[in-house]
Short mmCIF file of C-alpha atoms in Angstrom, two decimals:
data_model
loop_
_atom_site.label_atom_id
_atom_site.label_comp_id
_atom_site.label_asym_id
_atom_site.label_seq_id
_atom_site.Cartn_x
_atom_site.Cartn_y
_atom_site.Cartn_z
CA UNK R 686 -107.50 30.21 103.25
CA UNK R 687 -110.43 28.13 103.44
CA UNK R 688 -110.52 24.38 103.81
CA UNK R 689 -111.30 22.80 99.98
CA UNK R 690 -114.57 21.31 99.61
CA UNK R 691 -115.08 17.67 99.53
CA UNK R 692 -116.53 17.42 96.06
CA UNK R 693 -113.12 19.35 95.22
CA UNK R 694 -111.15 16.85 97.14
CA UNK R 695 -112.65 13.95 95.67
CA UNK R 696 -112.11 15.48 91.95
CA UNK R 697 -108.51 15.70 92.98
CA UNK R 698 -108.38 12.14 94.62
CA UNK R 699 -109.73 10.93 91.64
CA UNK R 700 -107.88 13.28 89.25
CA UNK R 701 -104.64 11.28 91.17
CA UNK R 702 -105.97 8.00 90.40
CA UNK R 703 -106.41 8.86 86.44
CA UNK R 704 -102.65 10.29 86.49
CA UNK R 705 -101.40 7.59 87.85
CA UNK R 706 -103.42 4.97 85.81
CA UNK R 707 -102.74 6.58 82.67
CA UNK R 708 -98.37 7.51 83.53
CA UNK R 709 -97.64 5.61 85.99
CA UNK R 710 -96.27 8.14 87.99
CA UNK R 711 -97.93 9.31 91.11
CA UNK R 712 -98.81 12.72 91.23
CA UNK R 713 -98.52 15.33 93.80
CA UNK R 714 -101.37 15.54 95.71
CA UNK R 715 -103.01 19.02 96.61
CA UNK R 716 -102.71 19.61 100.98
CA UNK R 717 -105.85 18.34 101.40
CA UNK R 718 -105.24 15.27 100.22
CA UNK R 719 -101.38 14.75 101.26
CA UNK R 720 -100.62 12.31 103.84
CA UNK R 721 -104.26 10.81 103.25
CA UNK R 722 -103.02 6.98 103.96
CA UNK R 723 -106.13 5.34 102.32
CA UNK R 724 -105.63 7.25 98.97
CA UNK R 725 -101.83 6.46 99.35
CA UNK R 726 -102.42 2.71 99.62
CA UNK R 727 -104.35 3.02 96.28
CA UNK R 728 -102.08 4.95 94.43
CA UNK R 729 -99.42 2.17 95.56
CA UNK R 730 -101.25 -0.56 94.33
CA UNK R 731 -101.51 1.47 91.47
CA UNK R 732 -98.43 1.86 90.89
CA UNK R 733 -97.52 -1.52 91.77
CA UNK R 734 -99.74 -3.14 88.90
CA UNK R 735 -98.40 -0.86 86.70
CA UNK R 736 -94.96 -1.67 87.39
CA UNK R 737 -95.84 -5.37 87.16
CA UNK R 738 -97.12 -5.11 83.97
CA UNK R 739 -94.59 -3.19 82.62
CA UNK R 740 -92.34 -5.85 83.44
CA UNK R 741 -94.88 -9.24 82.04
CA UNK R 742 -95.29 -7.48 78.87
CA UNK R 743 -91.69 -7.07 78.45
CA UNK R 744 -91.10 -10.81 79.09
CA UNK R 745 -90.04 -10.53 82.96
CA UNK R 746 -92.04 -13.45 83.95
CA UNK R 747 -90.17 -13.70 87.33
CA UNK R 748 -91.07 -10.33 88.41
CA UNK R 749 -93.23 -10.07 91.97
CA UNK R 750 -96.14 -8.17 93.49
CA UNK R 751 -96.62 -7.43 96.76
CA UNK R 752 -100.44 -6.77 96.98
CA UNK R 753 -103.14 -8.99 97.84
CA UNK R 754 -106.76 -9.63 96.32
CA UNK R 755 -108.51 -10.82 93.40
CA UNK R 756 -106.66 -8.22 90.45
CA UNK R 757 -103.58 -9.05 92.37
CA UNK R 758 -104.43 -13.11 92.38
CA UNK R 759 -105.59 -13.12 88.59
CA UNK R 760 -102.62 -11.24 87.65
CA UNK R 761 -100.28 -14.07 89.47
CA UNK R 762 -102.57 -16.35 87.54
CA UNK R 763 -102.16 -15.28 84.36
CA UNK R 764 -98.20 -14.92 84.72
CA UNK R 765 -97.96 -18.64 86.16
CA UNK R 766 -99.67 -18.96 82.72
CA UNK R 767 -97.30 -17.42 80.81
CA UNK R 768 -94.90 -19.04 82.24
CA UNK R 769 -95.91 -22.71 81.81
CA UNK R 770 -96.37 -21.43 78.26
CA UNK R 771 -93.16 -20.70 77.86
CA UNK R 772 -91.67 -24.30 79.26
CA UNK R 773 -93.84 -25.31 76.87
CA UNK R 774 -92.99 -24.10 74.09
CA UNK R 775 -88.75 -24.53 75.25
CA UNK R 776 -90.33 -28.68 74.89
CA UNK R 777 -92.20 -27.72 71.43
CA UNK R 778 -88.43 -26.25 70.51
CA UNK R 779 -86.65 -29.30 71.52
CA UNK R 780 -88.86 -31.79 69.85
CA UNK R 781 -91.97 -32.49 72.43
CA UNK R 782 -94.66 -31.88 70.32
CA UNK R 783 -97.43 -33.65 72.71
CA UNK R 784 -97.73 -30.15 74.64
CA UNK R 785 -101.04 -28.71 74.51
CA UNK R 786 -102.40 -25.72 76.00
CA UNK R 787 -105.86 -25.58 77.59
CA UNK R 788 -106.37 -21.79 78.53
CA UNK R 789 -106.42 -18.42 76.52
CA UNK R 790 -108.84 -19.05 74.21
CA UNK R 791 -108.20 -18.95 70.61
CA UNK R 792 -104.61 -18.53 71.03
CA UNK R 793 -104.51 -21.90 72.95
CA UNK R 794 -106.29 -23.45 69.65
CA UNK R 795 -103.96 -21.84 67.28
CA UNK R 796 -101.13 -23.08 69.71
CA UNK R 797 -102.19 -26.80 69.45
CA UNK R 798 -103.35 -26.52 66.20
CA UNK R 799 -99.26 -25.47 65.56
CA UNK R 800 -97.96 -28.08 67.49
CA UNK R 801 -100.38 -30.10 65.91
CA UNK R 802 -98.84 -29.38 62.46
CA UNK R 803 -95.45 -29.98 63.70
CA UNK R 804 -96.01 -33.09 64.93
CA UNK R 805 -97.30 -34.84 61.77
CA UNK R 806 -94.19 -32.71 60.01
CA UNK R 807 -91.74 -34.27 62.25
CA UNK R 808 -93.44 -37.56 61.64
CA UNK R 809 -93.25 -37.29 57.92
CA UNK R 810 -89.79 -36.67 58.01
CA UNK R 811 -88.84 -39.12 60.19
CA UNK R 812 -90.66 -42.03 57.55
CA UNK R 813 -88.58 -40.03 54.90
CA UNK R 814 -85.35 -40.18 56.58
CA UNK R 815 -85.74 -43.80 57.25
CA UNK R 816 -86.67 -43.91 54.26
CA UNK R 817 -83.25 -42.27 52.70
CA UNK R 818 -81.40 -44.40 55.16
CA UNK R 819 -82.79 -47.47 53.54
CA UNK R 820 -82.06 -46.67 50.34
CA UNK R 821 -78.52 -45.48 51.19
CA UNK R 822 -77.77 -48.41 52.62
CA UNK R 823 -78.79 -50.50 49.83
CA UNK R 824 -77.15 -48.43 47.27
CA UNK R 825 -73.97 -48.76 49.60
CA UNK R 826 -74.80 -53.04 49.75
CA UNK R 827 -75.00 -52.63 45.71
CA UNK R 828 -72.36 -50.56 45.20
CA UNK R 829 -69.71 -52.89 46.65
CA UNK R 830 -71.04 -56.23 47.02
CA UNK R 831 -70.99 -59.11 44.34
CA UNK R 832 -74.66 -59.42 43.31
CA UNK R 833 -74.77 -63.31 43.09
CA UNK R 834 -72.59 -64.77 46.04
CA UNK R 835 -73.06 -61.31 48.14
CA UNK R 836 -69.27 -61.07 49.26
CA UNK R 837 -67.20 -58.02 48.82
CA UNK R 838 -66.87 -56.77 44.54
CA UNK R 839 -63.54 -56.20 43.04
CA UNK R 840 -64.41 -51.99 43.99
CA UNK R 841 -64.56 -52.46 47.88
CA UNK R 842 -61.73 -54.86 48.12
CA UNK R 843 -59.41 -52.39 46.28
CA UNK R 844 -60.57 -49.76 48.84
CA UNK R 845 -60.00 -52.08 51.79
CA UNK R 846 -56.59 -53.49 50.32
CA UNK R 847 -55.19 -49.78 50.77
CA UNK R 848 -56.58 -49.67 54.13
CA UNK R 849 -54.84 -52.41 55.61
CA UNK R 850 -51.42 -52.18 53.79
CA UNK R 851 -51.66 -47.88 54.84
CA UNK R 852 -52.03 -49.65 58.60
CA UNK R 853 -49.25 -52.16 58.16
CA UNK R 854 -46.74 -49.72 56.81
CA UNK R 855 -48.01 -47.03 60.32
CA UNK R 856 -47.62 -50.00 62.84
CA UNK R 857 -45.85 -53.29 61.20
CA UNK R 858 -48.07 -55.82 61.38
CA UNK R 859 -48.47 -58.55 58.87
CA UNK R 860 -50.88 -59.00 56.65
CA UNK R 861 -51.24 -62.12 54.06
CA UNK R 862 -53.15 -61.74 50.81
CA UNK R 863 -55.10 -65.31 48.95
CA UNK R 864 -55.76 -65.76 45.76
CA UNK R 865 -58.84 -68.78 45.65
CA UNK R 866 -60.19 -70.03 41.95
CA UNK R 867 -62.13 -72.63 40.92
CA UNK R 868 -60.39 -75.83 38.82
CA UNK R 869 -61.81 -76.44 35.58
CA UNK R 870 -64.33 -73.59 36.24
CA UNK R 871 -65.13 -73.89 32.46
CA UNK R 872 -66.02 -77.42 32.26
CA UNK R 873 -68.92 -77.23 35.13
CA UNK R 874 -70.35 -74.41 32.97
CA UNK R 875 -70.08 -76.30 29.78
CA UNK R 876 -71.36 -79.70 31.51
CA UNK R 877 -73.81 -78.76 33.98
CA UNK R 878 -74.76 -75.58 32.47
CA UNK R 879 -74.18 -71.87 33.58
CA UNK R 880 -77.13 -72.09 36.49
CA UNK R 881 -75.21 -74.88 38.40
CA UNK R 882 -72.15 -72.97 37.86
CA UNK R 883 -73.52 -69.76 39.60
CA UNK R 884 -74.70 -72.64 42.18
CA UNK R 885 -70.89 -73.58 42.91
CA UNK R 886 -69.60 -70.11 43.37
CA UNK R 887 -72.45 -69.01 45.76
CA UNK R 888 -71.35 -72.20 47.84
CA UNK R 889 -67.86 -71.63 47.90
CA UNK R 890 -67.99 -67.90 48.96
CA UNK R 891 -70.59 -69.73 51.72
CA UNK R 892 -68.10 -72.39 52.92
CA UNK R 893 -64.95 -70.07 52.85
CA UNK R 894 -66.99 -67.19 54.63
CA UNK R 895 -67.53 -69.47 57.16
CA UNK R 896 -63.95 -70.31 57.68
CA UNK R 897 -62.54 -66.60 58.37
CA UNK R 898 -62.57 -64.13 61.01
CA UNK R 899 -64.23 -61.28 61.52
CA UNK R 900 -61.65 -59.30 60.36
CA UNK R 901 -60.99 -61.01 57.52
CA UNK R 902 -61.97 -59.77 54.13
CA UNK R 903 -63.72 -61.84 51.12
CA UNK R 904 -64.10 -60.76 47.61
CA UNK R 905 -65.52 -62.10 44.38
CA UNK R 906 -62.39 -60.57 41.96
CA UNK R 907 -63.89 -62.03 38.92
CA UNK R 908 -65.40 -64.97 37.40
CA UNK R 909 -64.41 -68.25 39.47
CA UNK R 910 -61.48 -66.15 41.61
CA UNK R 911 -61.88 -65.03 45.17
CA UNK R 912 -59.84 -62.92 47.16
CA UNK R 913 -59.20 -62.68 50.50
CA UNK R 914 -57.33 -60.23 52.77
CA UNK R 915 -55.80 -61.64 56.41
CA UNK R 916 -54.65 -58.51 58.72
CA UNK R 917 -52.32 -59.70 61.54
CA UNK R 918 -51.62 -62.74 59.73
CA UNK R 919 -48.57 -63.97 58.45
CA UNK R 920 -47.20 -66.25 55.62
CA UNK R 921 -47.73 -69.57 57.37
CA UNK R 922 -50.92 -68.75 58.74
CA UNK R 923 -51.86 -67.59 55.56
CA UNK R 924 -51.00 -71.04 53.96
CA UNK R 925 -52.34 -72.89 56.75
CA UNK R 926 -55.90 -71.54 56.19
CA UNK R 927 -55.71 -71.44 52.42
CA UNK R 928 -55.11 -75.24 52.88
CA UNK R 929 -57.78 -76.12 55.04
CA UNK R 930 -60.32 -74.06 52.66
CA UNK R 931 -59.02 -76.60 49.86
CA UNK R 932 -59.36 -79.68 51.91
CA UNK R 933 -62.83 -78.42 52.86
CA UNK R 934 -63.79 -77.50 49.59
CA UNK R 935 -62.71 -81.40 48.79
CA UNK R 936 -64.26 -83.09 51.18
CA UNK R 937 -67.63 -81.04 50.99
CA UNK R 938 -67.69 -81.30 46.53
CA UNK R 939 -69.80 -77.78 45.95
CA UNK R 940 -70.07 -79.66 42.62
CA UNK R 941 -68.88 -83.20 41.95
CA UNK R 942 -65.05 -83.21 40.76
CA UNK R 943 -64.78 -79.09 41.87
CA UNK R 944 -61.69 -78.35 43.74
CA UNK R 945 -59.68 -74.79 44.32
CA UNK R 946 -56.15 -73.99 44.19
CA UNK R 947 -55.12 -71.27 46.08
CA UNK R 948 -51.88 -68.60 45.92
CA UNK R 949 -50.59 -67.46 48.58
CA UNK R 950 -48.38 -63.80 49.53
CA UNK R 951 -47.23 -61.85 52.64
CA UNK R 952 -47.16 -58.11 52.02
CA UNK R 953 -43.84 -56.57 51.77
CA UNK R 954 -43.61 -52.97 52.13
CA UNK R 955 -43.29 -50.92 50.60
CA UNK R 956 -44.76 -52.29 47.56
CA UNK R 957 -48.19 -51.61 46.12
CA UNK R 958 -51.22 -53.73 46.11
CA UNK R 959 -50.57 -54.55 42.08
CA UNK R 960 -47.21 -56.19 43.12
CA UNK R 961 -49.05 -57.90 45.83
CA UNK R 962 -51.73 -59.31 44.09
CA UNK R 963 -49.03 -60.17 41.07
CA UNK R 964 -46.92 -62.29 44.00
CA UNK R 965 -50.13 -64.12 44.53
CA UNK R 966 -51.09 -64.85 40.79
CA UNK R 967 -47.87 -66.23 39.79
CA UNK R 968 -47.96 -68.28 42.81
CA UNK R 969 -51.65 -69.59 41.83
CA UNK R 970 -50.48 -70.28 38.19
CA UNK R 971 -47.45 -72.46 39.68
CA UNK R 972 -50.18 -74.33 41.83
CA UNK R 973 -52.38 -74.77 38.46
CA UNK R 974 -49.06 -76.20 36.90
CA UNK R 975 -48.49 -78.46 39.44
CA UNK R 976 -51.34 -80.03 38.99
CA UNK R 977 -54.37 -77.84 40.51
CA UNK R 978 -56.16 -78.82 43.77
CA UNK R 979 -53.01 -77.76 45.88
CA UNK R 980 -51.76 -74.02 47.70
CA UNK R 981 -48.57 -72.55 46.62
CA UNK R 982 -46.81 -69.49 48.07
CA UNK R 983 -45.44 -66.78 46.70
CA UNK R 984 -41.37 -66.74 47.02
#
């Protein structure tokens, strides 16, 4: 059998190459051609692109290629591309929208013009959230704070009244309750006007906010009455302070002739805050009887 001609050998050489370029399987070569180690090499490289590839355009960004030279190096390129893209875009996920990309084209200005968008979007909603915060907040403020002396309303010292006695009856400790209201309220309002009146009241929350802890609690309950609520505090202490606040009250005159007269009560479990509070009154009213300007406890 005679030896093929070279234009036939170079048909099937290249004939090999399509096969292989267009499958990605490497043919079997004709016995002219077998063992030939230049067209071998090819059809390996060949095969090798193809193979990496295959693997990039399924997302395998880690995969390897062993050949050398410029397809080989622009391939690398192009998948160290990819793959900064993709750390990229794991930042755009996570919040970084300052990533931009500089390469590919029009996909890199679609890609900034994205993270672009997103940007300004997060942006917007962070001035709206604020925003909502804000106005939470203040709603909260309004919804359980006295509008003219800015101590706790009548609502939020209910709540925190079955707070404290739900924690004294879990771990024992006491916890005194004060009744505060203004002497002859009526007759600053009537003399002096309503104005000076709201005057008094926003001082004497002021000077008895000033005299209690942290953990205290101070409440307008209505008119010229405060409340206030002493966790960890027992009867004397309770009497102790509400004494002091009158003497201060006294010797500072919010409004000549003004003086308080306080009632004083320990909680006693397990009764409820209504009992409390109705320990304190009477105790207040026998303070009033006695003369005003004095602190009485509850018995």
């Amino acid at each position: 059998m005679s030896a093929a001609a070279p234009d036939d050998l170079l048909r099937a050489a290249l004939d090999a190459v399509g096969q292989t370029l267009r499958t990605g399987r490497r043919p079997d070569l004709p016995p002219g051609l077998a063992g030939n180690a230049e067209l071998e090499r090819i059809l390996g490289e060949l095969l090798s692109l193809h193979g990496f590839l295959l693997a990039v355009g399924n997302g395998d960004l880690e995969q390897t290629i062993e050949m050398r030279g410029s397809v080989a190096g622009a391939l690398k390129s192009l998948q160290a591309s990819l793959r900064h893209l993709t750390w990229q875009s794991q930042r755009v996920a996570e919040g970084d929208f300052t990533q931009r990309v500089d390469f590919m084209g029009e996909f890199a200005e679609a890609f900034n013009s994205m993270v672009g968008a997103l940007g300004k979007m997060r942006s917007e909603l962070d001035e709206r959230n604020e925003l909502l915060l804000a106005q939470a907040f203040k709603l909260e403020e309004l919804a359980t704070t006295d509008a003219l002396t800015g101590v706790f309303n009548r609502r939020k010292f209910n709540e925190l009244i079955r707070m404290e006695i739900e924690r004294v009856n879990r771990y024992g400790k006491p916890l005194s309750f004060v009744i505060v209201d203004i002497d002859k309220f009526k007759h600053v309002n009537d003399t002096l006007g309503h104005e000076a009146g709201d005057q008094v009241l926003v001082l004497l929350a002021t000077l008895v906010a000033g005299c209690i802890r942290t953990a205290d609690s101070l409440a307008r309950w209505g008119g010229e009455e405060f409340v206030l609520l002493l966790p960890h505090v027992d009867l004397a202490g309770a009497v102790e302070l509400a004494e002091r606040l009158r003497q201060l009250v006294r010797t500072s005159r919010p409004s000549p002739g003004v003086t308080i007269s306080c009632g004083v009560a320990e909680y006693r479990p397990p009764e409820t805050p209504d009992a409390l509070f109705a320990r304190a009154d009477t105790a207040l009213y026998r303070a009033k009887d006695l003369g005003r300007d004095r602190v009485e406890a509850a018995e």
